[in-house]
CSV table of C-alpha atoms in Angstrom, one decimal:
chain,number,residue,atom,x,y,z
D,1,MET,CA,171.3,194.7,-28.6
D,2,SER,CA,173.8,191.8,-28.7
D,3,SER,CA,172.8,188.5,-27.2
D,4,ALA,CA,175.0,186.0,-25.5
D,5,THR,CA,173.1,183.2,-27.3
D,6,SER,CA,174.5,182.5,-30.7
D,7,THR,CA,175.2,179.7,-33.1
D,8,SER,CA,178.6,181.0,-33.8
D,9,GLN,CA,181.6,180.2,-31.5
D,10,PRO,CA,182.2,182.8,-28.8
D,11,SER,CA,185.5,184.5,-29.0
D,12,ALA,CA,187.5,186.5,-26.5
D,13,ILE,CA,188.8,188.6,-29.4
D,14,ALA,CA,185.5,190.5,-29.2
D,15,SER,CA,186.6,191.9,-25.8
D,16,GLY,CA,189.1,194.1,-27.4
D,17,THR,CA,192.8,194.4,-26.5
D,18,PHE,CA,195.1,195.9,-24.0
D,19,ARG,CA,199.0,196.4,-24.2
D,20,LEU,CA,200.1,195.1,-20.8
D,21,GLY,CA,203.3,196.8,-19.8
D,22,GLY,CA,203.2,198.6,-23.1
D,23,ASP,CA,204.4,195.6,-25.1
D,24,LEU,CA,202.2,192.6,-24.5
D,25,THR,CA,199.0,192.8,-26.5
D,26,VAL,CA,196.3,190.6,-24.8
D,27,ASN,CA,192.6,190.1,-25.4
D,28,ARG,CA,191.0,191.7,-22.5
D,29,LEU,CA,188.8,188.8,-21.4
D,30,GLY,CA,191.2,186.3,-19.9
D,31,TYR,CA,191.1,183.1,-17.8
D,32,GLY,CA,191.8,182.7,-14.2
D,33,ALA,CA,193.3,179.2,-13.4
D,34,MET,CA,192.6,179.0,-9.6
D,35,GLN,CA,189.6,176.7,-9.9
D,36,ILE,CA,191.4,173.9,-11.6
D,37,THR,CA,192.6,172.6,-8.4
D,38,GLY,CA,191.0,170.7,-5.5
D,39,PRO,CA,188.7,172.0,-2.8
D,40,GLY,CA,189.9,174.9,-0.9
D,41,VAL,CA,192.3,175.6,-3.8
D,42,TRP,CA,194.4,172.6,-2.5
D,43,GLY,CA,195.7,169.5,-4.2
D,44,PRO,CA,194.7,168.2,-7.6
D,45,PRO,CA,191.3,168.5,-9.2
D,46,ALA,CA,188.9,165.6,-9.1
D,47,ASP,CA,189.1,165.6,-13.0
D,48,PRO,CA,192.6,166.4,-14.2
D,49,ASP,CA,191.8,165.6,-17.9
D,50,GLY,CA,188.8,168.0,-17.6
D,51,ALA,CA,191.1,170.8,-16.4
D,52,VAL,CA,193.3,170.2,-19.3
D,53,ARG,CA,190.3,170.3,-21.8
D,54,VAL,CA,189.2,173.6,-20.2
D,55,LEU,CA,192.7,175.2,-20.7
D,56,ARG,CA,192.9,174.1,-24.3
D,57,ARG,CA,189.4,175.1,-25.0
D,58,SER,CA,190.2,178.5,-23.5
D,59,VAL,CA,192.9,179.2,-26.1
D,60,GLU,CA,190.7,177.8,-28.8
D,61,LEU,CA,188.2,180.6,-27.9
D,62,GLY,CA,190.8,183.4,-28.2
D,63,VAL,CA,191.9,183.7,-24.6
D,64,ASN,CA,195.6,184.6,-24.7
D,65,PHE,CA,195.9,185.8,-21.2
D,66,ILE,CA,196.0,183.3,-18.4
D,67,ASP,CA,196.4,184.0,-14.7
D,68,THR,CA,197.7,181.6,-12.1
D,69,ALA,CA,199.9,181.5,-9.0
D,70,ASP,CA,202.4,179.1,-7.3
D,71,SER,CA,199.9,178.9,-4.3
D,72,TYR,CA,197.1,177.4,-6.5
D,73,GLY,CA,197.3,173.8,-5.4
D,74,PRO,CA,200.0,174.7,-4.5
D,75,TYR,CA,201.9,174.2,-7.8
D,76,VAL,CA,199.0,172.3,-9.3
D,77,SER,CA,197.7,175.1,-11.6
D,78,GLU,CA,200.9,175.9,-13.1
D,79,GLU,CA,201.7,172.2,-13.8
D,80,LEU,CA,198.4,171.8,-15.5
D,81,ILE,CA,198.8,174.8,-17.6
D,82,ALA,CA,202.3,173.5,-18.9
D,83,LYS,CA,200.8,170.0,-19.4
D,84,ALA,CA,197.8,171.4,-21.4
D,85,LEU,CA,199.4,174.2,-23.4
D,86,HIS,CA,203.2,173.7,-23.7
D,87,PRO,CA,204.6,174.5,-26.2
D,88,TYR,CA,202.7,177.7,-26.0
D,89,PRO,CA,201.1,179.6,-28.7
D,90,GLU,CA,203.3,182.7,-29.6
D,91,ASP,CA,200.7,185.1,-28.3
D,92,LEU,CA,199.8,183.5,-25.0
D,93,VAL,CA,200.7,185.5,-22.0
D,94,ILE,CA,201.0,183.7,-18.8
D,95,ALA,CA,200.9,185.7,-15.5
D,96,THR,CA,201.8,184.0,-12.1
D,97,LYS,CA,202.3,185.2,-8.5
D,98,ALA,CA,204.2,184.4,-5.2
D,99,GLY,CA,203.9,185.9,-1.8
D,100,LEU,CA,201.3,183.6,-0.2
D,101,VAL,CA,202.3,180.2,1.5
D,102,ARG,CA,199.8,177.4,1.8
D,103,THR,CA,199.7,175.2,4.8
D,104,GLY,CA,196.3,173.6,4.1
D,105,PRO,CA,193.0,174.1,2.3
D,106,SER,CA,191.7,177.6,2.3
D,107,VAL,CA,194.8,178.7,4.3
D,108,TRP,CA,196.8,181.6,2.9
D,109,VAL,CA,199.8,183.0,4.8
D,110,PRO,CA,201.7,186.1,3.5
D,111,LEU,CA,205.5,185.4,2.9
D,112,ALA,CA,207.5,187.8,0.6
D,113,ARG,CA,211.0,187.7,1.8
D,114,GLY,CA,213.4,188.3,-1.0
D,115,ALA,CA,215.1,184.9,-1.0
D,116,TYR,CA,211.7,183.2,-0.9
D,117,LEU,CA,210.5,185.1,-3.9
D,118,ARG,CA,213.5,184.2,-5.8
D,119,GLN,CA,213.1,180.6,-5.0
D,120,GLU,CA,209.4,180.7,-6.2
D,121,VAL,CA,210.2,182.4,-9.5
D,122,GLU,CA,212.8,179.8,-10.2
D,123,MET,CA,210.3,177.0,-9.5
D,124,SER,CA,207.6,178.7,-11.5
D,125,LEU,CA,209.9,178.9,-14.5
D,126,ARG,CA,210.5,175.2,-14.2
D,127,ARG,CA,206.9,174.2,-13.8
D,128,LEU,CA,205.6,176.5,-16.5
D,129,LYS,CA,208.6,175.5,-18.8
D,130,VAL,CA,209.6,178.9,-19.8
D,131,GLU,CA,212.6,181.0,-19.6
D,132,ARG,CA,211.0,184.1,-18.7
D,133,ILE,CA,207.7,184.9,-16.9
D,134,ASP,CA,205.6,187.5,-18.8
D,135,LEU,CA,204.0,188.9,-15.8
D,136,PHE,CA,205.1,188.1,-12.2
D,137,GLN,CA,202.9,189.5,-9.4
D,138,LEU,CA,203.6,189.9,-5.8
D,139,HIS,CA,200.5,188.1,-4.4
D,140,ARG,CA,200.5,190.0,-1.2
D,141,ILE,CA,202.5,192.6,0.6
D,142,ASP,CA,204.0,190.8,3.5
D,143,PRO,CA,203.5,193.0,6.7
D,144,ARG,CA,206.7,191.4,8.2
D,145,THR,CA,209.0,192.2,5.2
D,146,PRO,CA,209.7,195.7,3.9
D,147,VAL,CA,208.2,196.1,0.5
D,148,GLU,CA,211.6,197.4,-0.7
D,149,GLU,CA,213.0,193.9,-0.1
D,150,SER,CA,210.2,192.1,-1.8
D,151,LEU,CA,210.0,194.3,-5.0
D,152,GLY,CA,213.8,194.8,-5.0
D,153,GLU,CA,214.3,191.1,-5.4
D,154,LEU,CA,211.7,191.0,-8.2
D,155,LYS,CA,213.6,193.9,-9.8
D,156,LYS,CA,216.8,191.9,-9.8
D,157,LEU,CA,215.1,189.0,-11.3
D,158,GLN,CA,213.7,191.3,-14.0
D,159,GLU,CA,217.1,192.6,-14.7
D,160,GLU,CA,218.4,188.9,-15.0
D,161,GLY,CA,215.8,188.4,-17.7
D,162,LYS,CA,213.7,186.0,-15.7
D,163,ILE,CA,210.7,188.2,-15.4
D,164,ARG,CA,209.4,190.6,-18.1
D,165,HIS,CA,206.7,192.7,-16.1
D,166,ILE,CA,206.0,193.1,-12.4
D,167,GLY,CA,202.5,193.3,-11.0
D,168,LEU,CA,200.8,193.7,-7.6
D,169,SER,CA,197.9,192.1,-6.0
D,170,GLU,CA,195.4,193.4,-3.3
D,171,VAL,CA,197.0,196.9,-2.8
D,172,THR,CA,195.8,200.3,-1.9
D,173,VAL,CA,196.5,203.4,-4.0
D,174,ASP,CA,199.3,204.6,-1.6
D,175,GLN,CA,200.9,201.1,-1.6
D,176,LEU,CA,200.7,201.1,-5.4
D,177,ALA,CA,202.4,204.5,-5.5
D,178,GLN,CA,205.1,203.4,-3.2
D,179,ALA,CA,205.8,200.3,-5.3
D,180,ARG,CA,206.0,202.4,-8.3
D,181,SER,CA,208.9,204.4,-6.7
D,182,ILE,CA,210.8,201.0,-6.5
D,183,VAL,CA,209.8,199.2,-9.7
D,184,ASP,CA,207.9,199.7,-12.9
D,185,VAL,CA,204.4,198.2,-12.3
D,186,ALA,CA,202.5,196.9,-15.2
D,187,SER,CA,199.3,195.7,-13.5
D,188,VAL,CA,197.2,195.5,-10.4
D,189,GLN,CA,195.0,192.5,-9.3
D,190,ASN,CA,192.4,193.4,-6.8
D,191,ARG,CA,189.0,192.0,-5.9
D,192,TYR,CA,186.4,194.0,-7.9
D,193,ASN,CA,183.0,193.3,-9.4
D,194,LEU,CA,179.6,194.7,-9.7
D,195,ALA,CA,178.7,193.9,-6.1
D,196,ASP,CA,182.1,194.8,-4.6
D,197,ARG,CA,183.8,198.0,-5.8
D,198,ALA,CA,185.8,198.8,-2.7
D,199,SER,CA,188.8,199.1,-5.1
D,200,GLU,CA,187.2,201.8,-7.3
D,201,ASP,CA,190.0,204.3,-6.3
D,202,VAL,CA,192.7,201.8,-7.4
D,203,LEU,CA,191.0,201.2,-10.7
D,204,GLU,CA,190.8,204.9,-11.3
D,205,TYR,CA,194.5,205.3,-10.5
D,206,SER,CA,195.3,202.5,-12.8
D,207,GLU,CA,193.3,203.9,-15.6
D,208,ARG,CA,195.0,207.3,-15.2
D,209,GLU,CA,198.4,205.7,-15.3
D,210,GLY,CA,197.7,203.1,-17.9
D,211,LEU,CA,198.1,200.1,-15.7
D,212,GLY,CA,196.2,196.8,-16.4
D,213,PHE,CA,193.6,196.2,-13.7
D,214,ILE,CA,192.9,192.6,-13.3
D,215,PRO,CA,189.6,192.1,-11.2
D,216,TRP,CA,189.5,188.8,-9.4
D,217,PHE,CA,186.2,187.3,-8.5
D,218,PRO,CA,184.8,189.3,-11.5
D,219,VAL,CA,181.5,187.6,-11.7
D,220,GLY,CA,180.2,188.4,-8.2
D,221,THR,CA,176.6,190.0,-8.4
D,222,GLY,CA,175.4,189.9,-4.9
D,223,SER,CA,171.8,191.1,-4.6
D,224,LEU,CA,171.9,192.8,-8.0
D,225,ALA,CA,170.6,189.7,-9.6
D,226,ARG,CA,167.4,189.6,-7.5
D,227,PRO,CA,164.3,189.1,-9.5
D,228,GLY,CA,163.2,192.5,-11.0
D,229,GLY,CA,166.5,194.2,-10.3
D,230,PRO,CA,168.5,195.9,-12.9
D,231,LEU,CA,170.8,193.0,-13.6
D,232,ASP,CA,167.8,190.6,-13.9
D,233,GLU,CA,166.1,193.0,-16.3
D,234,ALA,CA,169.3,193.4,-18.4
D,235,SER,CA,169.9,189.6,-18.4
D,236,SER,CA,166.3,188.9,-19.6
D,237,ALA,CA,166.7,191.5,-22.4
D,238,HIS,CA,170.0,189.9,-23.8
D,239,GLY,CA,168.9,186.3,-23.1
D,240,ALA,CA,172.0,186.0,-21.0
D,241,ALA,CA,173.1,184.9,-17.6
D,242,PRO,CA,173.7,187.5,-14.8
D,243,ALA,CA,177.4,186.6,-14.7
D,244,GLN,CA,177.7,187.3,-18.4
D,245,LEU,CA,176.2,190.7,-17.8
D,246,ALA,CA,178.5,191.3,-14.9
D,247,LEU,CA,181.6,190.6,-17.3
D,248,ALA,CA,180.1,192.8,-20.1
D,249,TRP,CA,179.8,195.6,-17.5
D,250,LEU,CA,183.4,195.2,-16.4
D,251,LEU,CA,184.7,195.4,-19.9
D,252,ARG,CA,182.7,198.5,-20.6
D,253,ARG,CA,183.7,200.1,-17.2
D,254,SER,CA,187.2,200.7,-18.1
D,255,PRO,CA,189.7,200.1,-21.1
D,256,VAL,CA,192.4,198.9,-18.7
D,257,MET,CA,190.0,196.2,-17.2
D,258,LEU,CA,191.1,192.6,-17.7
D,259,PRO,CA,188.6,190.3,-16.2
D,260,ILE,CA,189.8,186.7,-15.5
D,261,PRO,CA,186.8,184.5,-14.9
D,262,GLY,CA,187.7,181.0,-13.8
D,263,THR,CA,185.9,177.6,-14.1
D,264,LYS,CA,186.5,174.0,-14.3
D,265,SER,CA,183.8,173.4,-16.9
D,266,VAL,CA,184.1,173.9,-20.7
D,267,ALA,CA,180.3,174.8,-20.9
D,268,HIS,CA,180.9,177.6,-18.2
D,269,LEU,CA,184.0,178.7,-19.9
D,270,GLU,CA,182.1,179.1,-23.3
D,271,GLU,CA,179.4,181.0,-21.4
D,272,ASN,CA,181.9,183.4,-19.9
D,273,VAL,CA,183.7,184.1,-23.2
D,274,ALA,CA,180.3,184.7,-24.9
D,275,ALA,CA,180.1,187.7,-22.6
D,276,ALA,CA,182.6,189.5,-24.7
D,277,ASP,CA,179.9,189.8,-27.5
D,278,ILE,CA,177.3,191.5,-25.3
D,279,VAL,CA,177.0,195.3,-25.9
D,280,LEU,CA,175.3,197.1,-23.1
D,281,SER,CA,173.2,200.1,-24.0
D,282,ASP,CA,174.0,203.4,-22.2
D,283,ALA,CA,170.9,203.0,-20.1
D,284,GLU,CA,171.7,199.5,-19.1
D,285,PHE,CA,175.3,200.4,-18.2
D,286,GLU,CA,174.3,203.4,-16.1
D,287,SER,CA,171.5,201.6,-14.5
D,288,LEU,CA,173.9,198.9,-13.3
D,289,GLU,CA,176.4,201.6,-12.4
D,290,ALA,CA,174.0,203.4,-10.1
D,291,ALA,CA,172.6,200.2,-8.5
D,292,SER,CA,176.2,198.9,-7.7
D,293,ARG,CA,177.2,201.9,-5.7
């Protein structure tokens, strides 16, 4: 058994790789940049310099896939990424999103009209200081806007060379299939973790079709971490935190899984990345699999 506690530096390289969109190789354990903002994902963080340190440390630890969105702050997360990491390492893949408007802390309003998405792509290009966005995700399908309009505009931007790959967030299998009739879809980002597997069918579809599956809130454990439970027992056996075991389980669950745990703490970041070295036994994996259903 591997332990999460080691004198050597943890590395996301241990999580293995995935070819996003068939041509962008990323280490499967990435970093989600939502938490480097203020409370309610609103405004700047209390410690901007600390956020910069976390971003730089993530790259030092082998993370080469960073997920953000125009709505994180709004704009704050993208600006901090550019401040911390530009000019970017050659292998760094930055994914961003649009489709949710912010009117206050913890308020998220779907808006995916074509003209609005075009505006947000242009602004993200400026904030991130890139000529093309590696992965641009529709943050939500807007019930007031035909998906053909939303994705049609992203396809135009892709044809103009401003977007490399297109992804979706929080979709059903039917919505994903419909979207793929309009554009090539490289990835799906749905809420998924040990304690919340409502998107199991979307994950299975993604695996069959070779799409990257980006689980947000990946370290949720719910009651599985209760004393004496299967997650608690596995954590004790590995000398690891329950969240680390939750990440290790995700990485083993599917080869298309791309977890993006987020944090504003360097120590917590290092703990998350160390999960890439944890090897679950068949019995441990199956026990967690059964308990989480």
